[in-house]
JSON list of C-alpha atoms in Angstrom, two decimals:
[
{"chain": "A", "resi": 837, "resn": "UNK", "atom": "CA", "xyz": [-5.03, -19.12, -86.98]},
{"chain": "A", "resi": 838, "resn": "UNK", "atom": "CA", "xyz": [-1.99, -18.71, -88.93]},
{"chain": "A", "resi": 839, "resn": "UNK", "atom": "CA", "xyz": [-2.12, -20.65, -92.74]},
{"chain": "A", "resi": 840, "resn": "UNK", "atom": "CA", "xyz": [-1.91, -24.50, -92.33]},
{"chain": "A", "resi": 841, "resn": "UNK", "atom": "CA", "xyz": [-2.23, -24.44, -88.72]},
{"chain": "A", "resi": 842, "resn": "UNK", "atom": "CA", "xyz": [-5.50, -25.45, -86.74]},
{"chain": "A", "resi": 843, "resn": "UNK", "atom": "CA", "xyz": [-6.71, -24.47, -83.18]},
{"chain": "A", "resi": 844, "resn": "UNK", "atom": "CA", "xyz": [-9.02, -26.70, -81.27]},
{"chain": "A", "resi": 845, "resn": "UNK", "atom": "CA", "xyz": [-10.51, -26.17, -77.48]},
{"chain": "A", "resi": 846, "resn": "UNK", "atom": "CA", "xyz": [-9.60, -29.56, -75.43]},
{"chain": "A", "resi": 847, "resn": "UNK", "atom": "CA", "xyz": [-11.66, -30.96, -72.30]},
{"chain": "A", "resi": 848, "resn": "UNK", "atom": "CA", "xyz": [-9.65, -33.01, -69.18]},
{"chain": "A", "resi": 849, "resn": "UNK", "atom": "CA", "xyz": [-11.46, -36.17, -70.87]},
{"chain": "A", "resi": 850, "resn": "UNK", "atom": "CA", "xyz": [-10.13, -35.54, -74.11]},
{"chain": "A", "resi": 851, "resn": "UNK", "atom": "CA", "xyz": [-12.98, -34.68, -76.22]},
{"chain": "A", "resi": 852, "resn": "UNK", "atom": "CA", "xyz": [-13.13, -31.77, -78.03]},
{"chain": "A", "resi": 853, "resn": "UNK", "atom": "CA", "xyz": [-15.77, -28.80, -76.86]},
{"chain": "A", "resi": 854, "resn": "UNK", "atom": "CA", "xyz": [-18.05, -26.87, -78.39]},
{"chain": "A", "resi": 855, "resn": "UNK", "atom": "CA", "xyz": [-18.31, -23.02, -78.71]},
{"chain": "A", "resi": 856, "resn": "UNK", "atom": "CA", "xyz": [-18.05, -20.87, -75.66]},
{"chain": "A", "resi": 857, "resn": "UNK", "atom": "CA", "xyz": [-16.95, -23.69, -73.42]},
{"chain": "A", "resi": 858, "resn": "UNK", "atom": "CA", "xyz": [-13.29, -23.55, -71.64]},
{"chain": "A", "resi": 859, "resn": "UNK", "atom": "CA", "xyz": [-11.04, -25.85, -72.19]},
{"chain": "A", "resi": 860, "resn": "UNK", "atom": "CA", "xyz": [-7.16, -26.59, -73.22]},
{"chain": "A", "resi": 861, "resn": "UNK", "atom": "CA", "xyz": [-6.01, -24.86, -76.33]},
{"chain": "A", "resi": 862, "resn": "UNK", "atom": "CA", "xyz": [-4.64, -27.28, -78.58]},
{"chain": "A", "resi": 863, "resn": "UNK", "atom": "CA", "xyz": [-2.82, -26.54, -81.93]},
{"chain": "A", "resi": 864, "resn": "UNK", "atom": "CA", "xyz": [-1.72, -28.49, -84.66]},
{"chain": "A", "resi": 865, "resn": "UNK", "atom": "CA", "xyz": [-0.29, -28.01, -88.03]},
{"chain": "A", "resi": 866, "resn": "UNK", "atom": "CA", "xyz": [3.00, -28.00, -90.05]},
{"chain": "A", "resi": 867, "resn": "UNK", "atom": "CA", "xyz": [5.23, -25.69, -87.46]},
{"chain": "A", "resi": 868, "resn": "UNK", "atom": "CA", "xyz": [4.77, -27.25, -84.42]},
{"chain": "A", "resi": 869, "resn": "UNK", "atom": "CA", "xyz": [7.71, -29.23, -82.35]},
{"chain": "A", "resi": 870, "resn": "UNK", "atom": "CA", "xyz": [8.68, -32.71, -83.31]},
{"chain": "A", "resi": 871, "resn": "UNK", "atom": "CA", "xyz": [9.31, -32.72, -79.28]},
{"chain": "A", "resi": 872, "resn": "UNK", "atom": "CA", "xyz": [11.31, -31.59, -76.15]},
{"chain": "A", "resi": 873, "resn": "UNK", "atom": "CA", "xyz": [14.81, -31.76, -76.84]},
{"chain": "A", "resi": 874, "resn": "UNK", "atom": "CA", "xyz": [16.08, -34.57, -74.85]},
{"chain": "A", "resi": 875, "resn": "UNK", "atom": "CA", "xyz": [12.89, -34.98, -73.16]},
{"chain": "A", "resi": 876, "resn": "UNK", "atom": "CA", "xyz": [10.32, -38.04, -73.80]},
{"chain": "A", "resi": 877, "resn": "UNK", "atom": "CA", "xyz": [7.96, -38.15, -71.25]},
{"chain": "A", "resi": 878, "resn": "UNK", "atom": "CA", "xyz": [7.26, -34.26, -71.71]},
{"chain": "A", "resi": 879, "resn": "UNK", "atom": "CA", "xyz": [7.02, -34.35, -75.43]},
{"chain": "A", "resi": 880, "resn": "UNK", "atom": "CA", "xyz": [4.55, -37.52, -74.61]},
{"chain": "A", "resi": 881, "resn": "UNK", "atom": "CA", "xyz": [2.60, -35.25, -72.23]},
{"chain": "A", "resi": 882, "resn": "UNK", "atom": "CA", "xyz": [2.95, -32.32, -74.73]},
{"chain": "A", "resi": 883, "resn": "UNK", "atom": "CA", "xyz": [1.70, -33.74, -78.31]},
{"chain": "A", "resi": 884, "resn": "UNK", "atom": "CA", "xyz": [-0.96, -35.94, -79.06]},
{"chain": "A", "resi": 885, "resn": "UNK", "atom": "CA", "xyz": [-2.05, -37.68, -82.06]},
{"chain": "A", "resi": 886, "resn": "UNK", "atom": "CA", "xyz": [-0.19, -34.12, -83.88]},
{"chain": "A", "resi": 887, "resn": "UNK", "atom": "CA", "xyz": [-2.13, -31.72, -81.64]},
{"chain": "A", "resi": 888, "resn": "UNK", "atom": "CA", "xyz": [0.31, -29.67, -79.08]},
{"chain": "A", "resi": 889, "resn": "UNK", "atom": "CA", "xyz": [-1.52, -29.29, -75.76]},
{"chain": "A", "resi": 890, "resn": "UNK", "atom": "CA", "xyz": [-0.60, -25.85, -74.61]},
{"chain": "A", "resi": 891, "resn": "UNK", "atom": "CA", "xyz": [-1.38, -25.72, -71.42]},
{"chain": "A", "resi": 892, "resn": "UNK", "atom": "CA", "xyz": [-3.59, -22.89, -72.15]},
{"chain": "A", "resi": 893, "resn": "UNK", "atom": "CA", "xyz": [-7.11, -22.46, -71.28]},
{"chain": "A", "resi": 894, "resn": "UNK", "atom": "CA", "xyz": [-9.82, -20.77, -73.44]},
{"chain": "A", "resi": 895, "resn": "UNK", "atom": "CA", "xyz": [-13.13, -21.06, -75.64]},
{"chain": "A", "resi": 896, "resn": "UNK", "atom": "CA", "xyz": [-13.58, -20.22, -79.52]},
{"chain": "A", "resi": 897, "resn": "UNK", "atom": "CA", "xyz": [-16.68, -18.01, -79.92]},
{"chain": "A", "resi": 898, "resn": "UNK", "atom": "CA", "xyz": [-17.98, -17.49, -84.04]},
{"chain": "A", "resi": 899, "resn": "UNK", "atom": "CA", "xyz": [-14.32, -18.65, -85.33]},
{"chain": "A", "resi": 900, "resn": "UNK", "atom": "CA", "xyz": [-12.05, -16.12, -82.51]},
{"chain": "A", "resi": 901, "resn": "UNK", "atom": "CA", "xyz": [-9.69, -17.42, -79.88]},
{"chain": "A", "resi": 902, "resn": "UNK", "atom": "CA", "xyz": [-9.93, -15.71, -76.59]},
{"chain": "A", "resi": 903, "resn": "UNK", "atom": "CA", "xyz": [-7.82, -17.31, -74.08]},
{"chain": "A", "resi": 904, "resn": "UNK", "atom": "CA", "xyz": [-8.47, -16.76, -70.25]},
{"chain": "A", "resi": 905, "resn": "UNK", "atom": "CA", "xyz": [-5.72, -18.48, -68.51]},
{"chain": "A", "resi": 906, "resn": "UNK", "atom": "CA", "xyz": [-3.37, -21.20, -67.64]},
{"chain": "A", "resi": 907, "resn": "UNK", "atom": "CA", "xyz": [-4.61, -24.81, -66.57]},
{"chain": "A", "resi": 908, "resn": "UNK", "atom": "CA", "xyz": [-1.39, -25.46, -64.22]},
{"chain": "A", "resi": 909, "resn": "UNK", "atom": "CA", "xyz": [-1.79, -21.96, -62.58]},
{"chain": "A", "resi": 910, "resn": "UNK", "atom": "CA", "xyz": [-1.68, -23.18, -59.36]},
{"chain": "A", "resi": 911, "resn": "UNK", "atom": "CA", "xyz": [1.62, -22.78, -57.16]},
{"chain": "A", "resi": 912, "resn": "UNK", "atom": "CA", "xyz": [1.58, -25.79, -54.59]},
{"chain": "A", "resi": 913, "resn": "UNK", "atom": "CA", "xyz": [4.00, -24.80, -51.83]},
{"chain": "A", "resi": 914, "resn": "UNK", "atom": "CA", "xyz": [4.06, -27.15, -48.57]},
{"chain": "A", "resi": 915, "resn": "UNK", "atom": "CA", "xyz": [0.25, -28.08, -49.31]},
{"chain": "A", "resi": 916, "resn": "UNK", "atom": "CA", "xyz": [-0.97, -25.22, -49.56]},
{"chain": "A", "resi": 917, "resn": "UNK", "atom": "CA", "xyz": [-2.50, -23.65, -53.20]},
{"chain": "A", "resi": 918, "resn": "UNK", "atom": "CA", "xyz": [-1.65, -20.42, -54.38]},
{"chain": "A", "resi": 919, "resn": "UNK", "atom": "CA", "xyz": [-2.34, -18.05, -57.09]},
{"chain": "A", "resi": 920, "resn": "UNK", "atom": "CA", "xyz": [0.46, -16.31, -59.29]},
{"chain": "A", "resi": 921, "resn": "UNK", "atom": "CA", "xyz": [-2.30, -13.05, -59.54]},
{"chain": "A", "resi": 922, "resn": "UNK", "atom": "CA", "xyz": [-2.69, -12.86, -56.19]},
{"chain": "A", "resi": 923, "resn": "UNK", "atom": "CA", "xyz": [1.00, -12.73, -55.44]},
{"chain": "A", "resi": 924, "resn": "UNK", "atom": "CA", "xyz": [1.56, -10.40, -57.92]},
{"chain": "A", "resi": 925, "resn": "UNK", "atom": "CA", "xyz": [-1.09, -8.08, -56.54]},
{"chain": "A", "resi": 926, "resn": "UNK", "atom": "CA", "xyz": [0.79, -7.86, -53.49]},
{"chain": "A", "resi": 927, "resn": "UNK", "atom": "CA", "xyz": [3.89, -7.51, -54.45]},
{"chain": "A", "resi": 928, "resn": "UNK", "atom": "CA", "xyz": [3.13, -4.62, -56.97]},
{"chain": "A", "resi": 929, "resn": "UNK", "atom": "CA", "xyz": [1.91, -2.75, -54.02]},
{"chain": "A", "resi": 930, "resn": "UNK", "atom": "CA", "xyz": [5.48, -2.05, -52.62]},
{"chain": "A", "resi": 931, "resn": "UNK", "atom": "CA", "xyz": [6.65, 1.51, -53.56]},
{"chain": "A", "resi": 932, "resn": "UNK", "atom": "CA", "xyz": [9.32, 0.88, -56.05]},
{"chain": "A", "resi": 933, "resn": "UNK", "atom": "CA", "xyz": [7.92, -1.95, -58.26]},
{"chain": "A", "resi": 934, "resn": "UNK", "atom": "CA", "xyz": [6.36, -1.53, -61.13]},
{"chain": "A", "resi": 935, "resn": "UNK", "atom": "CA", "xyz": [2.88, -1.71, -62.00]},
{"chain": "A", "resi": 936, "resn": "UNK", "atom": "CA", "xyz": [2.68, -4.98, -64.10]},
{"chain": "A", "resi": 937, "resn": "UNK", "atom": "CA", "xyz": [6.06, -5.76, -63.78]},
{"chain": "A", "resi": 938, "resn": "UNK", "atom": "CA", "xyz": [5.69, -8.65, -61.42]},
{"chain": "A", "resi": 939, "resn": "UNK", "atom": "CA", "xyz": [5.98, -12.53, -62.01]},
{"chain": "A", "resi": 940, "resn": "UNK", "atom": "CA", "xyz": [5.06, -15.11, -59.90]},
{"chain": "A", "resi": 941, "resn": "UNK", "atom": "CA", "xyz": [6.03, -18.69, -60.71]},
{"chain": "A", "resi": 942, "resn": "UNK", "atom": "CA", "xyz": [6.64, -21.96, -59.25]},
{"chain": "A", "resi": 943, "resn": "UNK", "atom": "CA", "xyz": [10.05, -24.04, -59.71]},
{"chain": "A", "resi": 944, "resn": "UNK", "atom": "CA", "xyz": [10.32, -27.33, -58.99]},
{"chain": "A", "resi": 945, "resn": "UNK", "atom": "CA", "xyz": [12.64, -28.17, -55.85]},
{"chain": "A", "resi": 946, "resn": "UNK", "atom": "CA", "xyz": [13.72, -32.22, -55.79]},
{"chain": "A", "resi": 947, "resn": "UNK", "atom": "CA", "xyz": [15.96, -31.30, -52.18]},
{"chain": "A", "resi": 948, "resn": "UNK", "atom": "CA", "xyz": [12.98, -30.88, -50.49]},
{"chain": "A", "resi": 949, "resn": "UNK", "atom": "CA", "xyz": [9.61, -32.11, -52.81]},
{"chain": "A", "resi": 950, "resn": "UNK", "atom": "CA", "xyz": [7.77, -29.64, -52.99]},
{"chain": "A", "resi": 951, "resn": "UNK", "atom": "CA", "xyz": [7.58, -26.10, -55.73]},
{"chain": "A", "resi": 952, "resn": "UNK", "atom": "CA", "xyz": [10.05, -22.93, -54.63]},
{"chain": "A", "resi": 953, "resn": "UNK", "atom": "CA", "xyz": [7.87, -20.04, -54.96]},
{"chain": "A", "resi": 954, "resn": "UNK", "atom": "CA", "xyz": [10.13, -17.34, -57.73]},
{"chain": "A", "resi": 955, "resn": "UNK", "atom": "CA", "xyz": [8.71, -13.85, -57.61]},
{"chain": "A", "resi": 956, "resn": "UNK", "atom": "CA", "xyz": [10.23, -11.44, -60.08]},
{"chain": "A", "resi": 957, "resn": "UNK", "atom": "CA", "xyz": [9.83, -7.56, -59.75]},
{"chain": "A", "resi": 958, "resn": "UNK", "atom": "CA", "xyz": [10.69, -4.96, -62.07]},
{"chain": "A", "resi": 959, "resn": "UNK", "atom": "CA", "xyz": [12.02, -2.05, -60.59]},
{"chain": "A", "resi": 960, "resn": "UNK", "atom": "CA", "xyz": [13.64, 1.05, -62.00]},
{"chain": "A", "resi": 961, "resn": "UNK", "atom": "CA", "xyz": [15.55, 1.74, -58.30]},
{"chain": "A", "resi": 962, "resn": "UNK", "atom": "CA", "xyz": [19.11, 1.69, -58.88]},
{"chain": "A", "resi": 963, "resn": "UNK", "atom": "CA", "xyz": [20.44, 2.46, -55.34]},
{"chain": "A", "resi": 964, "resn": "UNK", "atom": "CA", "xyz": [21.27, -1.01, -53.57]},
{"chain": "A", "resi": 965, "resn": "UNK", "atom": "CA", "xyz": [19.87, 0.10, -50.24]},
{"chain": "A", "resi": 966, "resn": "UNK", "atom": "CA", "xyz": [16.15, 0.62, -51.46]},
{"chain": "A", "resi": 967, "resn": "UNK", "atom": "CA", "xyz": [16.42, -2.56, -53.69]},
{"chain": "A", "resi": 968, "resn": "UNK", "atom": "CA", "xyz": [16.91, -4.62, -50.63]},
{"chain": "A", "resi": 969, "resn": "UNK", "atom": "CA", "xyz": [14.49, -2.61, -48.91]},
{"chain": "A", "resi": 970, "resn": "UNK", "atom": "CA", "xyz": [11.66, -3.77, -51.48]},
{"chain": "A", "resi": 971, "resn": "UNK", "atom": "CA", "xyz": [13.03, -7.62, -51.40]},
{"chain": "A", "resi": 972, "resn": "UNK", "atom": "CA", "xyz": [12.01, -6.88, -47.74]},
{"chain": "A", "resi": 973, "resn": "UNK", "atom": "CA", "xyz": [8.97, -5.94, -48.48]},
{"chain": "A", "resi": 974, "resn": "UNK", "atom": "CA", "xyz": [7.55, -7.96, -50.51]},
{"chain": "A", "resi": 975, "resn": "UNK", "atom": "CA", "xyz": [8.98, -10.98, -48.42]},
{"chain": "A", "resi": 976, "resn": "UNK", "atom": "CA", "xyz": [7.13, -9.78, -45.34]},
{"chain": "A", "resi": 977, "resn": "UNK", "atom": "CA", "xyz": [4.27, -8.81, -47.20]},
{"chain": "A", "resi": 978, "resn": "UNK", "atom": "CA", "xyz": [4.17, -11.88, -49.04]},
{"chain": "A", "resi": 979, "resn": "UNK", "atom": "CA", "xyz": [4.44, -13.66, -45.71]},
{"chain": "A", "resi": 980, "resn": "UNK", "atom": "CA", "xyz": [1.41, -11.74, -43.71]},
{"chain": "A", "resi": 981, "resn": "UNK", "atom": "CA", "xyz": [-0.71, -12.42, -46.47]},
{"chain": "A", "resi": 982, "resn": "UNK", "atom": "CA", "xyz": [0.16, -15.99, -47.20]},
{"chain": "A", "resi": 983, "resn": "UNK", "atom": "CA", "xyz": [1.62, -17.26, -43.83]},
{"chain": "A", "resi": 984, "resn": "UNK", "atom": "CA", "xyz": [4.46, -19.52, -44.89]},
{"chain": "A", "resi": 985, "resn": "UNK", "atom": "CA", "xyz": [8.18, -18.91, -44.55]},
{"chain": "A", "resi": 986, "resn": "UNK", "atom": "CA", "xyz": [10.83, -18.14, -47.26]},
{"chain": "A", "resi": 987, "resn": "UNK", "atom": "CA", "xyz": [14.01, -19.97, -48.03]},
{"chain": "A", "resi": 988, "resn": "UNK", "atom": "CA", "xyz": [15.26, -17.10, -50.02]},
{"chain": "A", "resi": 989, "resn": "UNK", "atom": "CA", "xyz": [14.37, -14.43, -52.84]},
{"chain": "A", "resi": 990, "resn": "UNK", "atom": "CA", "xyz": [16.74, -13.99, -55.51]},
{"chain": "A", "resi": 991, "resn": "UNK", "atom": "CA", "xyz": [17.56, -10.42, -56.92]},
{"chain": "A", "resi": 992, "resn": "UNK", "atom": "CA", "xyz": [17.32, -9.14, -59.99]},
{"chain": "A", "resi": 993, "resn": "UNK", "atom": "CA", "xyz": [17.62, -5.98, -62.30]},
{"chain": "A", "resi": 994, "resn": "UNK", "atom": "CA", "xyz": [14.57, -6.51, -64.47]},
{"chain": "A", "resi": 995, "resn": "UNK", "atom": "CA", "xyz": [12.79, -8.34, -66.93]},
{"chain": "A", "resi": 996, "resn": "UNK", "atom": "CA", "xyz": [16.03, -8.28, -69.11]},
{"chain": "A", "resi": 997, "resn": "UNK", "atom": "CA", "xyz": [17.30, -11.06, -67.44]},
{"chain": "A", "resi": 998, "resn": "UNK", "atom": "CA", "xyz": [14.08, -13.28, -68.18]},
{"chain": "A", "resi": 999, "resn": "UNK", "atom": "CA", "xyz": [12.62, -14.63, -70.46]},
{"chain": "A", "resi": 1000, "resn": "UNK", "atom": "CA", "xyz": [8.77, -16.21, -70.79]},
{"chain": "A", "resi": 1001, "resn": "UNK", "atom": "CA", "xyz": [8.52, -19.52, -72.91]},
{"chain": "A", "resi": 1002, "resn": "UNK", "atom": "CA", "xyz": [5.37, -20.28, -74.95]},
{"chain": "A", "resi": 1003, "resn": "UNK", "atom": "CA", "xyz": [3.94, -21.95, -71.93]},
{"chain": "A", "resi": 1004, "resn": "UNK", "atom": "CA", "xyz": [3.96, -19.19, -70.08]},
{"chain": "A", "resi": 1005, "resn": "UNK", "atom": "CA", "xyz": [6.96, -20.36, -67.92]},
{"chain": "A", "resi": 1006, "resn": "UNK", "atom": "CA", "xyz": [9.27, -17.53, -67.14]},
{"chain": "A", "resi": 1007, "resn": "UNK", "atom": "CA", "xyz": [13.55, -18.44, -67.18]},
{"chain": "A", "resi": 1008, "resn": "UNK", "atom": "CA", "xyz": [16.73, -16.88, -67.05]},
{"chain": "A", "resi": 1009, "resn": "UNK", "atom": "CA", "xyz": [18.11, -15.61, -70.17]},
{"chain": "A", "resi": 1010, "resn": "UNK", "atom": "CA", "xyz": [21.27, -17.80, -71.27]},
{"chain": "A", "resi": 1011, "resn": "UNK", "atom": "CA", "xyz": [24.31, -15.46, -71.44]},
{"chain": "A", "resi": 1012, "resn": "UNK", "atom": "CA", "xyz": [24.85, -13.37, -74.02]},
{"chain": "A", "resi": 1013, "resn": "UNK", "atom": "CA", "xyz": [27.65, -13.97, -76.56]},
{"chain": "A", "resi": 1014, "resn": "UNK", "atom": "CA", "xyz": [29.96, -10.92, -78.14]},
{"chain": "A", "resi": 1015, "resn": "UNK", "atom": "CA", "xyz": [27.89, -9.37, -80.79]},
{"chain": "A", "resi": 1016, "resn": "UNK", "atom": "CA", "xyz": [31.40, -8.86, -82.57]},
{"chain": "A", "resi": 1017, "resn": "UNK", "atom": "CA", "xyz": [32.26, -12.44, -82.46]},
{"chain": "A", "resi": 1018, "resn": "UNK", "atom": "CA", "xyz": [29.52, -13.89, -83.89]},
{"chain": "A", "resi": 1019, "resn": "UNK", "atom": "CA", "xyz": [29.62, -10.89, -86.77]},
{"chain": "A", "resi": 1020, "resn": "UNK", "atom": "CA", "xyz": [33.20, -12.56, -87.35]},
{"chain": "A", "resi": 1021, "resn": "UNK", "atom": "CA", "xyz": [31.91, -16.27, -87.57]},
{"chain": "A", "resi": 1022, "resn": "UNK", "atom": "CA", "xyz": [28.84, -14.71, -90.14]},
{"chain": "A", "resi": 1023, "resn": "UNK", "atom": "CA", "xyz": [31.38, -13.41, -91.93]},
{"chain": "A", "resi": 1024, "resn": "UNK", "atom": "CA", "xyz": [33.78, -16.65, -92.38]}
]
């Protein structure tokens, strides 16, 4: 770990594990959060007792980190349980997208109560035509494999646009200001 910070491997009951047994990473030290900004109940969830629960999984084996996946990677979508690799997989199968350059993520939907399913695929197509071609695609791939019906898949140009947070949650980039402008407010 980095100087003055401390890693520890987490079980659902709280205690901490021993070597070579999965658990939460936890990490705690001078440059962590003080909390969510504007949000209790997650910064509750989030730090305890000065350890930051990551929402990580992995095991410490003679003193090195090796991390093997997320605890909340489960997408629950009317009931049913699905897995962010496996949608990937499919979706990176569609000629156009490429390889690694898919996301699968779930986003919370309070209309109806239950998770949107968000898949995100890089593409280096420019025409429009083929671009909606692949959203086809990978919808009615997505749906053979999966059975379950789509509200709607949102476009876009490619990871540019998003961004992945250190819990692994993936979000649009907040609009970018005028390099010039803020080179005038450095200057004042």
């Amino acid at each position: 770990p980095l100087a003055g910070m401390s890693i520890r491997i987490g079980s659902s009951s709280g205690q901490v594990q021993n070597e070579r047994i999965v658990g939460e990473i936890q990490v705690a030290g001078p440059s962590l959060i003080d909390g969510y900004f504007h949000q209790p109940d997650e910064t509750q969830q989030a730090l305890e007792n000065g350890w930051l629960h990551t929402g990580d999984l992995g095991f410490i084996e003679s003193g090195r980190l090796f991390i093997v996946g997320r605890a909340k990677e489960v997408i629950i979508k009317a009931g049913r349980n699905f897995y962010p690799n496996d949608i990937e997989q499919v979706a990176e199968q569609i000629e156009g997208v490429n390889p690694g350059g898919v996301a699968a993520f779930a986003r919370p939907n309070p209309d109806v109560g239950t998770d949107d399913l968000v898949v995100v695929a890089e593409t280096r197509e420019k025409d429009p035509a083929s671009r909606e071609r692949m959203v086809k695609e990978i919808r009615g791939e997505l749906l053979a494999a999966s059975c379950f019906a789509w509200a709607s898949i949102s476009k876009a140009t490619g990871w540019s646009r998003w961004r992945r947070t250190l819990s692994a949650h993936v979000l649009p980039r907040p609009q970018r200001r005028d390099h010039r402008s803020l080179r005038k407010r450095a200057a004042l």
